[in-house]
Coordinates of C-alpha atoms and ligand atoms in Angstrom, one line a residue:
X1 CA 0.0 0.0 0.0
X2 CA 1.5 3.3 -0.9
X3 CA 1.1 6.3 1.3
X4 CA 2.2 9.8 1.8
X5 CA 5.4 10.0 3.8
X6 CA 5.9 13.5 3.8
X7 CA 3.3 15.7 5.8
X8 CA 2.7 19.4 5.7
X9 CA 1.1 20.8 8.5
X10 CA 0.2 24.8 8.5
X11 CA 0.4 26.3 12.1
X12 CA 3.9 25.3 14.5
X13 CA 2.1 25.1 18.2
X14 CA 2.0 21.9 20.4
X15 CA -1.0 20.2 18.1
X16 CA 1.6 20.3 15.3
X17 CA 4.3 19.3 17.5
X18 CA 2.3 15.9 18.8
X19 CA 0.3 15.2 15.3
X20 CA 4.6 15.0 13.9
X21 CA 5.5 13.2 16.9
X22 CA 2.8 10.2 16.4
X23 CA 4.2 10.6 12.4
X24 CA 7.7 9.6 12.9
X25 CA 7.5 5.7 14.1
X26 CA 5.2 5.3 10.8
X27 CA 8.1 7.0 8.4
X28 CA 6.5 10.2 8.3
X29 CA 8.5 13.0 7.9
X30 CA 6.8 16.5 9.3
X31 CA 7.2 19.9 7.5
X32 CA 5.3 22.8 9.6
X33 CA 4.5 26.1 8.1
X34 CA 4.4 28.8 10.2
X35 CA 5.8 32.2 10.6
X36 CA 6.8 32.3 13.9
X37 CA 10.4 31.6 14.9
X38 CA 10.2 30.0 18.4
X39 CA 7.3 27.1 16.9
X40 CA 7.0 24.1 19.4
X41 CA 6.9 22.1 16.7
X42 CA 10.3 23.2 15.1
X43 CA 12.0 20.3 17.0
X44 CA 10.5 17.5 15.3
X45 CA 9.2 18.7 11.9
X46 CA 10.9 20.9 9.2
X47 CA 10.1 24.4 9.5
X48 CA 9.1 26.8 6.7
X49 CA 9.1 29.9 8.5
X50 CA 7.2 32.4 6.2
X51 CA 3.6 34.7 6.7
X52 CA 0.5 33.1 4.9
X53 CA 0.4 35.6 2.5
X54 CA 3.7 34.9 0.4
X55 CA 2.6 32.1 -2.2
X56 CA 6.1 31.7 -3.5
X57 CA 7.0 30.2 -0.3
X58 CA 3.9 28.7 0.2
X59 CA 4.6 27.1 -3.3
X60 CA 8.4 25.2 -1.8
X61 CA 6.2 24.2 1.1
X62 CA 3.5 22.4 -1.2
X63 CA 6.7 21.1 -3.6
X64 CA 8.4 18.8 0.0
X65 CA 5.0 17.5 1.0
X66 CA 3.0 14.8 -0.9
X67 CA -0.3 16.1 1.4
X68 CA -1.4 19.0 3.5
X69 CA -3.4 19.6 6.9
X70 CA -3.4 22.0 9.6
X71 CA -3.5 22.5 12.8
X72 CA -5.3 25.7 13.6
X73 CA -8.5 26.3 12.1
X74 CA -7.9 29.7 11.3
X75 CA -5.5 29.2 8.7
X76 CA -6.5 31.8 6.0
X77 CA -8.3 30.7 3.5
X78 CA -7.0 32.2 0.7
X79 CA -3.3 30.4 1.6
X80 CA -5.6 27.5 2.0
X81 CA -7.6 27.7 -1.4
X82 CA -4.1 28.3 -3.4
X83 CA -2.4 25.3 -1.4
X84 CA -5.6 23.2 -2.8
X85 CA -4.4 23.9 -6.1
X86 CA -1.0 22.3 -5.4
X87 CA -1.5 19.8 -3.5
X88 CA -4.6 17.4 -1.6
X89 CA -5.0 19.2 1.5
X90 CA -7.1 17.1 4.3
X91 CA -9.6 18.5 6.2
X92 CA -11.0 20.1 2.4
X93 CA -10.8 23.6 2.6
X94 CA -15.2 23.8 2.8
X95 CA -14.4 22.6 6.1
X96 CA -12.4 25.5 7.4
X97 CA -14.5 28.2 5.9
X98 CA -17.6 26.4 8.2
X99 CA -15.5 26.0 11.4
X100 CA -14.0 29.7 11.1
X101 CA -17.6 31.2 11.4
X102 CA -19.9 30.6 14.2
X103 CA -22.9 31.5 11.9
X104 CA -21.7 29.3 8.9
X105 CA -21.0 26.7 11.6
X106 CA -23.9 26.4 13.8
X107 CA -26.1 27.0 10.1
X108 CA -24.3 23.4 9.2
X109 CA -25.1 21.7 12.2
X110 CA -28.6 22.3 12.1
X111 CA -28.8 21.5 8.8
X112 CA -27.6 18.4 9.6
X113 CA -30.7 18.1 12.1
X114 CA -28.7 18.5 15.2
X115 CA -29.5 20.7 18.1
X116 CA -27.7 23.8 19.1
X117 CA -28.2 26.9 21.4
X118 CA -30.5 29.2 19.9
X119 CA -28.4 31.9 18.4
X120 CA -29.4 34.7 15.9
X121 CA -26.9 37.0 13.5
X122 CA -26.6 40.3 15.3
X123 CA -27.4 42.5 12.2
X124 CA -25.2 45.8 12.7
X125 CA -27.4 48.4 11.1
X126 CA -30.7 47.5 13.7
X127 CA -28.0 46.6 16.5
X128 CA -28.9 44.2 19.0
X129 CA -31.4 44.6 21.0
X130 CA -33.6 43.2 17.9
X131 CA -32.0 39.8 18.2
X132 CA -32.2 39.8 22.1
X133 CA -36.1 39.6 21.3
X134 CA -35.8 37.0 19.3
X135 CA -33.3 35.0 21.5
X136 CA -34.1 36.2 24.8
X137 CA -31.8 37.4 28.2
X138 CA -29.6 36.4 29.3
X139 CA -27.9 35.3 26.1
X140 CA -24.1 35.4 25.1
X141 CA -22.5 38.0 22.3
X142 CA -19.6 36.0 20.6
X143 CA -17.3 37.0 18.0
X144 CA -18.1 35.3 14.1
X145 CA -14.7 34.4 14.1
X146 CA -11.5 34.1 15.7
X147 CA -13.1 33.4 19.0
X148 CA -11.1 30.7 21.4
X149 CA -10.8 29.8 25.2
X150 CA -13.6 31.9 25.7
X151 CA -12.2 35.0 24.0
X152 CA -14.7 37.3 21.9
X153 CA -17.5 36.7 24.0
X154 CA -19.4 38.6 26.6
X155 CA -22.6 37.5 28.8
X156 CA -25.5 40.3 28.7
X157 CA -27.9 39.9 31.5
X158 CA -29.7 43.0 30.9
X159 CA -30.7 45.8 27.7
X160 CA -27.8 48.1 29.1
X161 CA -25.0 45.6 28.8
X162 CA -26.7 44.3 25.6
X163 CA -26.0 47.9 24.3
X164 CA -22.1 48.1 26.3
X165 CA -21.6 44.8 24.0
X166 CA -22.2 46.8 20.7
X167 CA -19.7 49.4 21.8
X168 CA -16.8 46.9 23.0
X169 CA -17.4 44.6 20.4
X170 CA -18.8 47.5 17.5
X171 CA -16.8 46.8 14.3
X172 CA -17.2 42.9 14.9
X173 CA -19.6 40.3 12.9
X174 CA -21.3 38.9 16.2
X175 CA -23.8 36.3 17.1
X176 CA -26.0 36.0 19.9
X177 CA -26.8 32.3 21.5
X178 CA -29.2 31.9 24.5
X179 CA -28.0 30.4 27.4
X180 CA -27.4 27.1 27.9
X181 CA -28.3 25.3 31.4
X182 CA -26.4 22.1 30.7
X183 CA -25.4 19.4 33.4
X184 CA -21.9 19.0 31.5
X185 CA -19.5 19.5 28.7
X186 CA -18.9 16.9 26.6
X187 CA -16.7 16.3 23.3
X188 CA -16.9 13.6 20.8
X189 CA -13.6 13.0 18.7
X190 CA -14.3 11.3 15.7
X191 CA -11.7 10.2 12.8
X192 CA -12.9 9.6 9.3
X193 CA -10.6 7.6 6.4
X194 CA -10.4 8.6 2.9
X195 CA -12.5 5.3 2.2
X196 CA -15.7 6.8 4.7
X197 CA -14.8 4.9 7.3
X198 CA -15.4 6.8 10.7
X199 CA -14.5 5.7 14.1
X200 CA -14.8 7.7 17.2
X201 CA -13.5 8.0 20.4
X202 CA -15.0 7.1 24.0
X203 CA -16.9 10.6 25.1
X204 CA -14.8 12.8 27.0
X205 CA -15.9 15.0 30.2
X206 CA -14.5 18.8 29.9
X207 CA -14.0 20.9 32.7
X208 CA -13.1 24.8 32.0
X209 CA -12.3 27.6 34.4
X210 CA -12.0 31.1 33.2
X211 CA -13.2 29.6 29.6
X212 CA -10.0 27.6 29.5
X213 CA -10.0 23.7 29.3
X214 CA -8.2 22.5 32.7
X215 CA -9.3 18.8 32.6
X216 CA -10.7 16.1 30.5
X217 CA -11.8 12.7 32.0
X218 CA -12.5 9.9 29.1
X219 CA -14.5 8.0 29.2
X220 CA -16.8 10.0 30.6
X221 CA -18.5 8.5 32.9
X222 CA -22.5 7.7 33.5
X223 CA -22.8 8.5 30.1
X224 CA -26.3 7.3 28.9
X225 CA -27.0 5.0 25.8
X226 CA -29.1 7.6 24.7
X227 CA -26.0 10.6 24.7
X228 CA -23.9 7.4 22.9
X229 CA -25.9 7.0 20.2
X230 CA -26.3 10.9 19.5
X231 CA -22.7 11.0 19.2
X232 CA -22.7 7.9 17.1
X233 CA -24.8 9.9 14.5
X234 CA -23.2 13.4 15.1
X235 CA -19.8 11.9 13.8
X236 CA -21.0 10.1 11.2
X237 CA -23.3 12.1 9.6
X238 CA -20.9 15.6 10.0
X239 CA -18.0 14.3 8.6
X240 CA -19.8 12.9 5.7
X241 CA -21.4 16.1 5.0
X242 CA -18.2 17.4 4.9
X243 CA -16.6 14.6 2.9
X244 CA -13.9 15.0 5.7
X245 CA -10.6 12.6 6.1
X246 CA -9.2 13.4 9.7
X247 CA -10.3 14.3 13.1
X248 CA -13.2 15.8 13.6
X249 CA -14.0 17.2 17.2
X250 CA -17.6 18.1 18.2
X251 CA -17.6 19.9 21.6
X252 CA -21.3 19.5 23.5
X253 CA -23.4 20.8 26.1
X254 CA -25.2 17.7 28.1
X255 CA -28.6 19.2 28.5
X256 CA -31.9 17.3 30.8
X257 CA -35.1 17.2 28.8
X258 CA -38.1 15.6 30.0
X259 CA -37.2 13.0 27.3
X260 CA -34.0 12.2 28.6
X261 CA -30.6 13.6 28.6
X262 CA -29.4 15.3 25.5
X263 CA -26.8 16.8 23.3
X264 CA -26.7 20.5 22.0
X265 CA -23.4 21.3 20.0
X266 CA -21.7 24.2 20.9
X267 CA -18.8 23.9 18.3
X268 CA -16.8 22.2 16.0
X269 CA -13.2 22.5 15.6
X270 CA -11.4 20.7 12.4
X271 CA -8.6 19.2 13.9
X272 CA -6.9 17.2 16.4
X273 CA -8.0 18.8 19.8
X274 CA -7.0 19.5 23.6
X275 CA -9.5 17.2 25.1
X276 CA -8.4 14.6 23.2
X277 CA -4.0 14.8 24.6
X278 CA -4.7 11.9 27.4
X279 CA -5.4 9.3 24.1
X280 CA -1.7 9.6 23.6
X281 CA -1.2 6.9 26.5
X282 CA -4.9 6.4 26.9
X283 CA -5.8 5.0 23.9
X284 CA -4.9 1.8 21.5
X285 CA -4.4 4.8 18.7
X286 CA -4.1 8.5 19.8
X287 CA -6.4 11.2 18.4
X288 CA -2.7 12.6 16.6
X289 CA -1.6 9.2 15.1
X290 CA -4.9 8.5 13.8
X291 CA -4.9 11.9 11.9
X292 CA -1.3 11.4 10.4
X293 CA -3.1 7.9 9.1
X294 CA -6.2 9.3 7.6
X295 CA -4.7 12.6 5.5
X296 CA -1.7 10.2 4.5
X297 CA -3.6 7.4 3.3
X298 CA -2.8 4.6 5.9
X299 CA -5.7 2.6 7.8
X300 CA -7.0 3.9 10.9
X301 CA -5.9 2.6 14.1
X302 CA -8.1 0.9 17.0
X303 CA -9.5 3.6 19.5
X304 CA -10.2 1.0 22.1
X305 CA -9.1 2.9 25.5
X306 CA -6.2 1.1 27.5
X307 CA -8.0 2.0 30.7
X308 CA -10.3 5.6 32.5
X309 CA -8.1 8.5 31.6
X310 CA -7.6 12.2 32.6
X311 CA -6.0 14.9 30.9
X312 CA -4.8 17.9 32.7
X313 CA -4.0 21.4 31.2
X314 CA -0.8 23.0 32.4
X315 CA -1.9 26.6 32.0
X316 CA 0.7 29.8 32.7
X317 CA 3.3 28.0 34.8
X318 CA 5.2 24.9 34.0
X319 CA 6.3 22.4 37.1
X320 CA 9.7 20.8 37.2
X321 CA 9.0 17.2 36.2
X322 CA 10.8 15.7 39.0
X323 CA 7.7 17.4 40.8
X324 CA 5.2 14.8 38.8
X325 CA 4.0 12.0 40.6
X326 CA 5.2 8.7 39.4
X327 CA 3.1 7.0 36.5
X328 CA 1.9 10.3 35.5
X329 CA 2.9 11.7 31.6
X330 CA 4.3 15.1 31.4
X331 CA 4.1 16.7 28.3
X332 CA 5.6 20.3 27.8
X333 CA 5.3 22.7 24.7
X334 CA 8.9 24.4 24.7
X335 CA 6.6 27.7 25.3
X336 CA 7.3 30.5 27.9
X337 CA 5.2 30.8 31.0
X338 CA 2.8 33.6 30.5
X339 CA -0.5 34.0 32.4
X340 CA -3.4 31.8 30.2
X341 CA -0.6 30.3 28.0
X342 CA -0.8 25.9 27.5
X343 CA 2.4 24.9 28.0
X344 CA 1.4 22.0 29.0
X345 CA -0.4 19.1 30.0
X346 CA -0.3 16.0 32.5
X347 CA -2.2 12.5 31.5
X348 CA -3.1 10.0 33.8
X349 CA -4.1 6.6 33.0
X350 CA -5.9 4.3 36.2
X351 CA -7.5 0.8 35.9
X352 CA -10.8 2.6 37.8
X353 CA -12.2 5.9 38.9
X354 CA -11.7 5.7 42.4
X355 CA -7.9 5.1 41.5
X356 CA -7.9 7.7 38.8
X357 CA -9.7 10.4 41.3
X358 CA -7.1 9.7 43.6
X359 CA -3.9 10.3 40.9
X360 CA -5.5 13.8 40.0
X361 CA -5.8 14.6 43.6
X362 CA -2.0 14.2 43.6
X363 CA -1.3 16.9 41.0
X364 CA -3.5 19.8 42.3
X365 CA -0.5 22.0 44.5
X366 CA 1.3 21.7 40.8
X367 CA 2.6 24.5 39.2
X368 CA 0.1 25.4 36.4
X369 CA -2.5 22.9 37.6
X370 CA -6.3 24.4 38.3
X371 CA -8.4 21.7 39.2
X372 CA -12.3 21.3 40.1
X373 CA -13.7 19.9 43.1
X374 CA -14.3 16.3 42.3
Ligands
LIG401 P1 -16.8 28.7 23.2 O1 -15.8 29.8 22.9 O2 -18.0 28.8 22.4 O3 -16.1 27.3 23.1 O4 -17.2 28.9 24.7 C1 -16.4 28.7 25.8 C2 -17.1 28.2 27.0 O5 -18.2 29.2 27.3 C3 -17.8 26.9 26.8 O6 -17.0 25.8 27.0 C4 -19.0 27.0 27.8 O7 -18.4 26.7 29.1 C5 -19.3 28.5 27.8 N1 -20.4 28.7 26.8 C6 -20.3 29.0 25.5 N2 -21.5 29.2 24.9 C7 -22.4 29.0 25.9 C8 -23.9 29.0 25.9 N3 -24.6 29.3 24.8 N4 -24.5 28.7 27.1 C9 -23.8 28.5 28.2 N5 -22.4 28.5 28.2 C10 -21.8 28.7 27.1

């Protein structure tokens, strides 16, 4: 079986650096685009250090790889659309222009005949407090695009903040979602071949504070055969709509309804993604090897976990590793400490989840370590 065995990936950060690790024991070479110097993944991939708007270099990048991906979704599309041109570039492009935009995105998903918040385009010449009646307080302003970690959004509880939101956010293509009262976050990582084929991970508990992502605990647990077979359908049927070869992540609110428990999605990012780090150790396959394998051609891997899991972020401070508790992976990012920054994570893999609950407990005075009460 032939397969691509070099690998462009656009965007340098830690996802880049982990997708080129899993590449190397299966004779994949890495080449990362990306116009920052100090790129995590610079120590195991070739860098092209160049801005996304010179196609010339774009061009030498597309000549050393036989295929393309990314790891940011906010690659811009028009470096994306000429790359296309050159080379097969996995997710498809349609993909990125759906994740980049909230609208676009949550217009997909519903399409699809999948729940989400309620949500509205905020039109700027009638401002917003037409939307709020159709949506209701509170409700949540977010940014169209470039919105992460809880960044380009603002809560309005009443018509006065509603109209302090136009102002701080004026200039801005915004949406407006109601409020969600879920019971949990949940995210499904799925993985689709270039034959169809689409597997998916075990559902994965997320736990944010100060919209960050501090820890992830797969499987989930009590998760109900109803919530299993929603994700079943939400990965199958979204990355065929999208014709997509890769990882996929759907990110969920867990909502009660007098039918049951079900699953609202919140957002869909198309790539490998931070609550899915612990299937590095966790998992048969990790969420990064079993990308390389799709966009280069190769079968998918099994996604069976190797035993309960927990992922922990290392956010703005980085322990010393001889601080880690035996048995638990440290994984660091080669990024500065600054306040909000991942440079980091821990993963944790127990044979049960008193054991598990016990090994997190063990990290919590660690540098960088925010954890929940459990
Ligand atoms: P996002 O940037 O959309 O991923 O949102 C970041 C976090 O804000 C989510 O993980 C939720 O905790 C919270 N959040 C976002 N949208 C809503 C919503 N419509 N209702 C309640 N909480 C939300």
């Amino acid at each position: 079986m032939t397969y691509a065995t070099q690998l462009g990936i656009l965007g340098g950060g830690q996802l880049a650096q982990m997708l080129a690790m899993a590449a190397i024991p299966l004779g994949i070479r890495c080449h990362i685009y990306e116009p920052a110097a100090d790129a995590p993944a610079q120590h195991v991939a070739y860098h092209h250090q160049s801005s996304y708007a010179q196609q010339a270099t774009l061009k030498i990048f597309a000549e050393r790889v036989a295929v393309i991906t990314y790891e940011f979704e906010n690659v811009p599309s028009t470096a994306a659309d000429y790359l296309a041109t050159l080379k097969p570039i996995h997710p498809q492009p349609k993909a990125l222009t759906i994740c980049q935009d909230r609208l676009f995105e949550k217009q997909f998903v519903t399409k699809q005949g999948f729940m989400t918040a309620p949500f509205t385009a905020v039109d700027p010449t009638k401002g917003v407090s037409q939307s709020i009646d159709k949506i209701r307080l509170p409700a949540i302003a977010k940014t169209r695009r470039m919105g992460y970690d809880g960044k380009g959004q603002q809560r309005i509880n009443t018509l006065t903040e509603a109209y302090q939101v136009m102002v701080d956010l004026a200039g801005q293509d915004i949406i407006l979602e109601g409020v969600v009262n879920f019971t949990r976050e949940l995210s499904i990582i799925a993985v689709r071949d270039a034959h169809g084929r689409t597997v998916r991970y075990p559902l994965i508990e997320n736990h944010h504070h100060q919209g960050i992502l501090r820890l992830s605990l797969a499987a989930a647990p009590n998760v109900h055969p109803l919530i299993e077979a929603q994700a079943d359908a939400m990965a199958k049927l979204l990355t065929n709509a999208l014709d997509y070869v890769g990882v996929l992540t759907i990110e969920c609110f867990e909502v009660m309804t007098p039918n049951g428990p079900t699953l609202l999605i919140n957002e869909l990012a198309p790539r490998v993604h931070n609550s899915g780090h612990w299937s590095i150790e966790g998992s048969m396959t990790s969420q990064f090897e079993n990308h390389v394998r799709a966009v280069c051609g190769l079968p998918l891997g099994p996604v069976a976990p190797r035993g309960i899991s927990a992922m922990i972020n290392l956010i703005g401070d980085i322990p010393n590793p001889a601080d880690v508790p035996a048995g638990t992976f440290i994984h660091l990012y080669h990024k500065d400490a600054r306040p909000g920054r991942k440079v980091g994570h821990l993963t944790i893999v127990a044979r049960n989840m008193a054991s598990l609950l016990r090994k997190i407990e063990e990290c919590r005075a660690l540098p960088g370590v925010w954890l929940p009460t459990l």
